[in-house]
């Protein structure tokens, strides 16, 4: 008997769309001014975090006379109030382009500014979050992080320069790498992912898991930093295919409990992986094969543990009293349309075709496992 014909579909809009231009390689930031002018821009606002002001100044120097100024105010989880202030400052400075320099916080703030202003974004990532590849952004509104999606938030250009990430502390590098791995694991079972994107998730998982131990053994290794950015690029491309259970729980930890974004992904990833393997074994088996294991949840737990990252919720400040609230927020965060900004777009983590929907029972299983912290 012939097998049934293969069928698939995925939504339009932002799904599976990556930036139009990517420049990759050590030293590539030297051409940043040309990238600004390529967009037809002449007043680029450089956006970074308060802790990366020195790097922001360096990037401002790289683009020279097309720099409109520096905005070193980005923070994690993109509070909506900050995005609004940034938008107003960009307008007041006459900016016609945004340059995000740093990790997901800088990219996220640029996305928040672009969400209403429509200014194009050039992203220069120095961590491995992968946010620069997507038109999605989690913005925190009234203590809850909600996902937004818009073509205006998709970067026009991404410049990956490993020389800028060599100074990234090992612990931050590890958490960021687990963030990128989470994208690869979370997406493979979703019907919204293009068949062209799934191989990026698998290759990204392989590169990230094989490179992280080498990077931690020698944080100044430029080759390892470059490979990790390659893995992040692939993980970010995978994220364009959609996100579900992993991101629902991690965003709850970050947006409502103040857990660092990368750490939030790392601490629950082994337990989310165990749930996904149990409920969607066939696509998750492809990830296991890609990273060379027959025990994917245990493999991920070992990776997190060996990197010195937390494996229990108690280690990130949650206790039994937080259980009910954590479950409620995870389930409800993306069930509500958002009218706090001018655009109502949100991403529904329970969209049709998700084989492991974000339900109370499923999230409770993850929260309880992460509370115990035992190897799956």
Short mmCIF file of C-alpha atoms in Angstrom, two decimals:
data_model
loop_
_atom_site.label_atom_id
_atom_site.label_comp_id
_atom_site.label_asym_id
_atom_site.label_seq_id
_atom_site.Cartn_x
_atom_site.Cartn_y
_atom_site.Cartn_z
CA UNK A 1 0.00 0.00 0.00
CA UNK A 2 1.32 3.41 -0.88
CA UNK A 3 1.77 5.85 1.98
CA UNK A 4 -0.64 8.74 2.21
CA UNK A 5 0.54 11.83 0.34
CA UNK A 6 2.35 14.41 2.40
CA UNK A 7 0.34 17.52 3.22
CA UNK A 8 1.20 20.70 5.09
CA UNK A 9 0.31 24.34 5.34
CA UNK A 10 1.61 27.27 7.29
CA UNK A 11 0.26 30.78 7.87
CA UNK A 12 1.30 33.76 5.83
CA UNK A 13 2.18 37.06 7.42
CA UNK A 14 5.44 36.89 9.33
CA UNK A 15 5.74 33.16 9.65
CA UNK A 16 8.96 31.74 8.20
CA UNK A 17 10.14 35.18 7.03
CA UNK A 18 13.71 36.17 7.85
CA UNK A 19 15.46 39.53 7.30
CA UNK A 20 16.11 40.50 3.71
CA UNK A 21 19.87 40.90 4.19
CA UNK A 22 22.36 39.12 6.46
CA UNK A 23 26.06 39.96 6.69
CA UNK A 24 28.05 37.32 8.55
CA UNK A 25 31.67 37.07 9.64
CA UNK A 26 34.33 38.43 12.01
CA UNK A 27 35.07 42.08 11.32
CA UNK A 28 31.87 42.63 9.36
CA UNK A 29 30.78 45.54 11.57
CA UNK A 30 33.37 47.64 9.72
CA UNK A 31 30.87 47.91 6.88
CA UNK A 32 28.02 49.12 9.07
CA UNK A 33 27.96 52.66 7.67
CA UNK A 34 27.48 51.22 4.20
CA UNK A 35 24.57 49.17 5.50
CA UNK A 36 22.89 52.32 6.83
CA UNK A 37 23.24 54.12 3.52
CA UNK A 38 22.14 51.00 1.63
CA UNK A 39 18.76 51.49 3.31
CA UNK A 40 18.66 55.08 2.10
CA UNK A 41 19.00 56.31 5.68
CA UNK A 42 21.11 59.21 6.93
CA UNK A 43 20.20 59.53 10.64
CA UNK A 44 20.66 56.21 12.45
CA UNK A 45 19.81 55.99 16.15
CA UNK A 46 22.06 53.48 17.92
CA UNK A 47 20.18 51.57 20.63
CA UNK A 48 21.85 49.52 23.35
CA UNK A 49 21.68 48.76 27.08
CA UNK A 50 23.16 50.97 29.82
CA UNK A 51 25.90 48.39 30.34
CA UNK A 52 26.98 48.45 26.70
CA UNK A 53 27.37 52.21 26.32
CA UNK A 54 31.05 51.84 25.42
CA UNK A 55 30.16 49.44 22.61
CA UNK A 56 27.37 51.76 21.54
CA UNK A 57 29.85 54.62 21.29
CA UNK A 58 32.13 52.43 19.20
CA UNK A 59 29.31 51.57 16.80
CA UNK A 60 28.31 55.22 16.62
CA UNK A 61 31.88 55.94 15.62
CA UNK A 62 31.75 53.23 12.94
CA UNK A 63 28.79 54.87 11.23
CA UNK A 64 30.17 58.39 11.73
CA UNK A 65 28.24 61.23 10.17
CA UNK A 66 25.07 59.17 9.63
CA UNK A 67 24.63 58.66 13.40
CA UNK A 68 21.73 60.60 14.93
CA UNK A 69 22.70 59.70 18.49
CA UNK A 70 22.88 56.95 21.11
CA UNK A 71 19.98 55.57 23.18
CA UNK A 72 21.53 53.34 25.90
CA UNK A 73 18.26 52.55 27.71
CA UNK A 74 17.27 49.03 26.63
CA UNK A 75 16.27 46.54 29.34
CA UNK A 76 15.08 42.96 29.25
CA UNK A 77 11.42 42.07 28.63
CA UNK A 78 10.72 45.37 26.75
CA UNK A 79 8.39 47.27 29.08
CA UNK A 80 5.78 49.02 26.96
CA UNK A 81 6.49 52.34 28.67
CA UNK A 82 10.13 52.17 27.58
CA UNK A 83 9.16 51.36 24.00
CA UNK A 84 6.90 54.41 23.93
CA UNK A 85 9.62 56.67 25.33
CA UNK A 86 12.08 55.31 22.80
CA UNK A 87 9.64 55.95 19.97
CA UNK A 88 9.18 59.55 21.09
CA UNK A 89 12.93 60.10 21.40
CA UNK A 90 13.56 58.63 17.94
CA UNK A 91 10.97 60.97 16.45
CA UNK A 92 12.39 63.93 18.36
CA UNK A 93 15.90 63.22 17.09
CA UNK A 94 14.73 62.91 13.51
CA UNK A 95 15.97 59.32 13.23
CA UNK A 96 15.24 57.49 9.99
CA UNK A 97 16.85 54.17 10.98
CA UNK A 98 17.50 52.14 14.15
CA UNK A 99 20.69 50.22 14.89
CA UNK A 100 20.32 47.61 17.65
CA UNK A 101 23.64 46.74 19.28
CA UNK A 102 23.84 43.99 21.89
CA UNK A 103 21.49 41.22 22.95
CA UNK A 104 17.77 40.65 22.86
CA UNK A 105 17.05 43.70 25.02
CA UNK A 106 18.51 46.11 22.45
CA UNK A 107 16.84 44.33 19.56
CA UNK A 108 13.57 44.22 21.48
CA UNK A 109 13.58 47.94 22.21
CA UNK A 110 14.24 48.68 18.55
CA UNK A 111 11.31 46.44 17.66
CA UNK A 112 9.10 48.25 20.13
CA UNK A 113 10.08 51.60 18.63
CA UNK A 114 9.62 50.30 15.08
CA UNK A 115 6.24 48.77 15.94
CA UNK A 116 4.55 52.15 15.73
CA UNK A 117 7.11 54.34 13.96
CA UNK A 118 7.89 52.00 11.06
CA UNK A 119 11.60 52.88 11.21
CA UNK A 120 13.83 50.21 9.61
CA UNK A 121 16.12 48.18 11.88
CA UNK A 122 19.72 47.10 11.43
CA UNK A 123 20.52 44.52 14.11
CA UNK A 124 24.08 43.89 15.34
CA UNK A 125 23.64 41.00 17.81
CA UNK A 126 26.35 40.20 20.36
CA UNK A 127 24.44 37.37 22.07
CA UNK A 128 22.64 34.29 20.78
CA UNK A 129 18.98 35.08 21.38
CA UNK A 130 18.01 34.96 17.69
CA UNK A 131 15.51 37.77 18.12
CA UNK A 132 17.14 39.69 15.28
CA UNK A 133 15.82 37.12 12.78
CA UNK A 134 12.12 37.58 13.53
CA UNK A 135 9.31 40.08 13.40
CA UNK A 136 8.08 38.98 16.83
CA UNK A 137 8.60 40.82 20.08
CA UNK A 138 7.51 40.06 23.62
CA UNK A 139 6.53 43.31 25.32
CA UNK A 140 5.62 43.48 29.01
CA UNK A 141 2.31 45.16 29.71
CA UNK A 142 0.91 45.35 33.25
CA UNK A 143 3.36 42.72 34.45
CA UNK A 144 2.60 40.16 31.72
CA UNK A 145 4.79 39.56 28.68
CA UNK A 146 2.70 39.35 25.53
CA UNK A 147 3.92 38.46 22.05
CA UNK A 148 3.39 40.88 19.19
CA UNK A 149 4.11 40.38 15.52
CA UNK A 150 4.48 42.95 12.78
CA UNK A 151 6.33 43.35 9.51
CA UNK A 152 7.67 46.64 10.89
CA UNK A 153 9.59 44.73 13.58
CA UNK A 154 11.44 42.46 11.15
CA UNK A 155 15.00 43.74 10.77
CA UNK A 156 15.98 44.95 7.32
CA UNK A 157 19.61 43.91 7.85
CA UNK A 158 21.47 41.77 10.38
CA UNK A 159 25.24 42.04 10.86
CA UNK A 160 26.85 39.13 12.72
CA UNK A 161 30.39 39.92 13.91
CA UNK A 162 31.85 37.39 16.34
CA UNK A 163 34.57 39.83 17.40
CA UNK A 164 31.89 41.79 19.27
CA UNK A 165 30.85 38.76 21.36
CA UNK A 166 34.27 37.57 22.58
CA UNK A 167 33.89 39.52 25.83
CA UNK A 168 30.46 38.03 26.60
CA UNK A 169 30.77 36.37 30.06
CA UNK A 170 30.62 32.54 29.99
CA UNK A 171 27.46 32.34 32.13
CA UNK A 172 25.65 34.82 29.89
CA UNK A 173 26.94 32.99 26.81
CA UNK A 174 25.59 29.69 28.13
CA UNK A 175 22.16 31.08 29.00
CA UNK A 176 21.93 32.77 25.62
CA UNK A 177 22.94 29.55 23.85
CA UNK A 178 20.17 27.65 25.65
CA UNK A 179 17.77 30.36 24.54
CA UNK A 180 18.77 29.70 20.93
CA UNK A 181 18.46 25.94 21.44
CA UNK A 182 14.97 26.46 22.86
CA UNK A 183 13.89 27.97 19.52
CA UNK A 184 15.08 24.88 17.69
CA UNK A 185 13.32 22.46 20.03
CA UNK A 186 10.05 24.37 20.40
CA UNK A 187 9.32 24.74 16.71
CA UNK A 188 9.84 21.33 15.09
CA UNK A 189 6.40 19.92 15.92
CA UNK A 190 4.37 22.95 14.83
CA UNK A 191 2.33 22.94 11.65
CA UNK A 192 3.17 26.62 11.17
CA UNK A 193 6.82 25.89 10.38
CA UNK A 194 7.90 25.71 6.75
CA UNK A 195 9.65 22.53 5.55
CA UNK A 196 12.47 24.88 4.57
CA UNK A 197 12.85 26.07 8.16
CA UNK A 198 12.88 22.69 9.93
CA UNK A 199 16.39 21.83 8.65
CA UNK A 200 17.58 25.16 10.10
CA UNK A 201 16.25 24.09 13.50
CA UNK A 202 17.99 20.74 13.30
CA UNK A 203 21.31 22.18 12.14
CA UNK A 204 21.02 24.94 14.71
CA UNK A 205 20.52 22.40 17.51
CA UNK A 206 23.57 20.45 16.33
CA UNK A 207 25.81 23.50 16.10
CA UNK A 208 24.72 25.00 19.42
CA UNK A 209 25.04 21.83 21.48
CA UNK A 210 28.39 20.85 20.00
CA UNK A 211 29.89 24.33 20.26
CA UNK A 212 28.76 25.38 23.74
CA UNK A 213 31.16 23.09 25.67
CA UNK A 214 34.06 24.32 23.52
CA UNK A 215 33.10 27.93 24.07
CA UNK A 216 32.88 27.47 27.84
CA UNK A 217 36.28 25.76 27.86
CA UNK A 218 37.82 28.70 25.96
CA UNK A 219 35.57 31.79 26.01
CA UNK A 220 38.03 33.85 23.96
CA UNK A 221 37.98 31.37 21.07
CA UNK A 222 36.85 33.40 18.05
CA UNK A 223 36.04 30.25 16.07
CA UNK A 224 33.66 29.08 18.80
CA UNK A 225 32.07 32.53 19.04
CA UNK A 226 31.55 32.58 15.29
CA UNK A 227 30.02 29.10 15.32
CA UNK A 228 27.73 30.09 18.16
CA UNK A 229 26.49 33.09 16.19
CA UNK A 230 25.88 30.73 13.27
CA UNK A 231 23.82 28.53 15.58
CA UNK A 232 21.96 31.56 16.85
CA UNK A 233 21.23 32.64 13.28
CA UNK A 234 19.76 29.21 12.56
CA UNK A 235 17.85 29.16 15.84
CA UNK A 236 16.44 32.59 15.08
CA UNK A 237 15.40 31.40 11.63
CA UNK A 238 13.69 28.44 13.29
CA UNK A 239 11.83 30.81 15.59
CA UNK A 240 10.15 32.40 12.57
CA UNK A 241 8.24 29.13 12.17
CA UNK A 242 6.37 29.71 15.41
CA UNK A 243 6.71 29.15 19.12
CA UNK A 244 4.60 27.46 21.70
CA UNK A 245 5.03 25.63 24.98
CA UNK A 246 8.65 26.49 25.77
CA UNK A 247 8.17 30.18 25.07
CA UNK A 248 4.89 30.37 26.99
CA UNK A 249 6.59 29.17 30.17
CA UNK A 250 9.88 31.03 29.71
CA UNK A 251 8.15 34.32 28.91
CA UNK A 252 6.02 33.91 32.02
CA UNK A 253 9.18 33.58 34.12
CA UNK A 254 10.78 36.63 32.51
CA UNK A 255 7.84 38.96 32.17
CA UNK A 256 6.08 38.25 35.46
CA UNK A 257 8.83 37.01 37.78
CA UNK A 258 11.82 38.99 36.54
CA UNK A 259 13.98 36.01 35.55
CA UNK A 260 16.69 36.83 33.02
CA UNK A 261 15.47 35.86 29.54
CA UNK A 262 18.19 33.32 28.75
CA UNK A 263 18.07 31.77 32.23
CA UNK A 264 14.29 31.53 32.01
CA UNK A 265 14.64 29.44 28.88
CA UNK A 266 17.43 27.31 30.30
CA UNK A 267 15.77 26.40 33.60
CA UNK A 268 12.62 24.94 32.02
CA UNK A 269 13.96 23.64 28.70
CA UNK A 270 14.77 20.09 29.92
CA UNK A 271 11.28 19.66 31.34
CA UNK A 272 9.50 21.17 28.34
CA UNK A 273 11.59 18.88 26.14
CA UNK A 274 10.42 15.87 28.14
CA UNK A 275 6.78 16.87 27.61
CA UNK A 276 7.32 17.44 23.89
CA UNK A 277 9.11 14.10 23.45
CA UNK A 278 6.23 12.30 25.18
CA UNK A 279 3.51 13.99 23.12
CA UNK A 280 5.21 14.62 19.77
CA UNK A 281 7.87 11.89 19.58
CA UNK A 282 8.42 11.79 15.82
CA UNK A 283 9.53 15.40 15.20
CA UNK A 284 11.47 15.52 18.47
CA UNK A 285 13.31 12.34 17.43
CA UNK A 286 14.77 14.34 14.54
CA UNK A 287 16.25 16.82 17.03
CA UNK A 288 17.67 13.97 19.10
CA UNK A 289 19.27 12.48 16.00
CA UNK A 290 20.73 15.86 15.02
CA UNK A 291 22.47 16.31 18.39
CA UNK A 292 23.52 12.66 18.63
CA UNK A 293 21.50 11.31 21.56
CA UNK A 294 18.73 8.82 22.22
CA UNK A 295 17.68 10.70 25.38
CA UNK A 296 16.96 14.29 24.38
CA UNK A 297 15.48 15.53 27.70
CA UNK A 298 18.39 14.09 29.69
CA UNK A 299 20.86 15.45 27.16
CA UNK A 300 19.42 18.96 27.53
CA UNK A 301 19.38 18.70 31.35
CA UNK A 302 23.06 17.72 31.30
CA UNK A 303 23.86 20.63 29.01
CA UNK A 304 22.15 23.11 31.34
CA UNK A 305 23.64 21.58 34.49
CA UNK A 306 27.17 21.30 33.10
CA UNK A 307 27.04 24.94 32.02
CA UNK A 308 26.42 25.93 35.64
CA UNK A 309 22.91 27.19 34.96
CA UNK A 310 19.94 26.61 37.31
CA UNK A 311 17.85 23.48 36.89
CA UNK A 312 15.21 24.23 39.54
CA UNK A 313 12.69 27.05 39.86
CA UNK A 314 13.85 27.67 43.43
CA UNK A 315 17.21 28.71 41.99
CA UNK A 316 15.49 31.52 40.05
CA UNK A 317 13.33 32.69 42.94
CA UNK A 318 10.06 30.78 42.54
CA UNK A 319 8.57 28.63 45.28
CA UNK A 320 5.43 26.56 45.81
CA UNK A 321 3.36 29.65 46.54
CA UNK A 322 4.00 30.88 42.97
CA UNK A 323 2.75 27.69 41.29
CA UNK A 324 -0.87 28.67 40.61
CA UNK A 325 0.01 32.15 39.35
CA UNK A 326 2.77 30.79 37.10
CA UNK A 327 0.38 28.31 35.49
CA UNK A 328 -2.37 30.88 35.03
CA UNK A 329 -0.08 33.43 33.39
CA UNK A 330 1.50 30.88 31.05
CA UNK A 331 -1.88 29.72 29.80
CA UNK A 332 -3.58 33.10 29.55
CA UNK A 333 -0.84 35.47 28.38
CA UNK A 334 -1.49 35.01 24.67
CA UNK A 335 -5.20 34.25 24.86
CA UNK A 336 -6.03 37.95 25.06
CA UNK A 337 -5.77 40.50 22.29
CA UNK A 338 -3.69 43.50 23.21
CA UNK A 339 -4.98 47.05 22.87
CA UNK A 340 -2.35 48.76 25.00
CA UNK A 341 -0.41 49.66 21.86
CA UNK A 342 -1.98 50.88 18.63
CA UNK A 343 -1.84 47.45 17.01
CA UNK A 344 -3.83 44.46 18.29
CA UNK A 345 -1.59 41.76 16.79
CA UNK A 346 -0.69 38.93 19.13
CA UNK A 347 0.68 35.48 18.54
CA UNK A 348 -1.60 32.63 19.60
CA UNK A 349 0.46 29.82 21.09
CA UNK A 350 -2.61 27.55 20.91
CA UNK A 351 -3.14 28.02 17.19
CA UNK A 352 -4.51 25.05 15.27
CA UNK A 353 -1.85 22.49 14.50
CA UNK A 354 0.05 22.77 17.75
CA UNK A 355 0.33 19.14 18.93
CA UNK A 356 1.08 20.21 22.51
CA UNK A 357 -1.19 23.16 23.29
CA UNK A 358 -0.48 25.40 26.25
CA UNK A 359 -3.01 24.07 28.75
CA UNK A 360 -3.10 24.17 32.53
CA UNK A 361 -2.38 20.45 32.90
CA UNK A 362 0.63 20.56 30.59
CA UNK A 363 2.11 23.68 32.18
CA UNK A 364 1.53 22.23 35.66
CA UNK A 365 3.52 19.15 34.66
CA UNK A 366 6.42 21.36 33.58
CA UNK A 367 6.27 23.59 36.66
CA UNK A 368 6.22 20.58 38.98
CA UNK A 369 9.15 18.94 37.20
CA UNK A 370 11.14 22.18 37.25
CA UNK A 371 10.36 22.57 40.94
CA UNK A 372 11.78 19.12 41.67
CA UNK A 373 14.74 19.75 39.36
CA UNK A 374 15.50 16.08 38.74
CA UNK A 375 17.06 14.87 35.51
CA UNK A 376 14.20 13.77 33.20
#
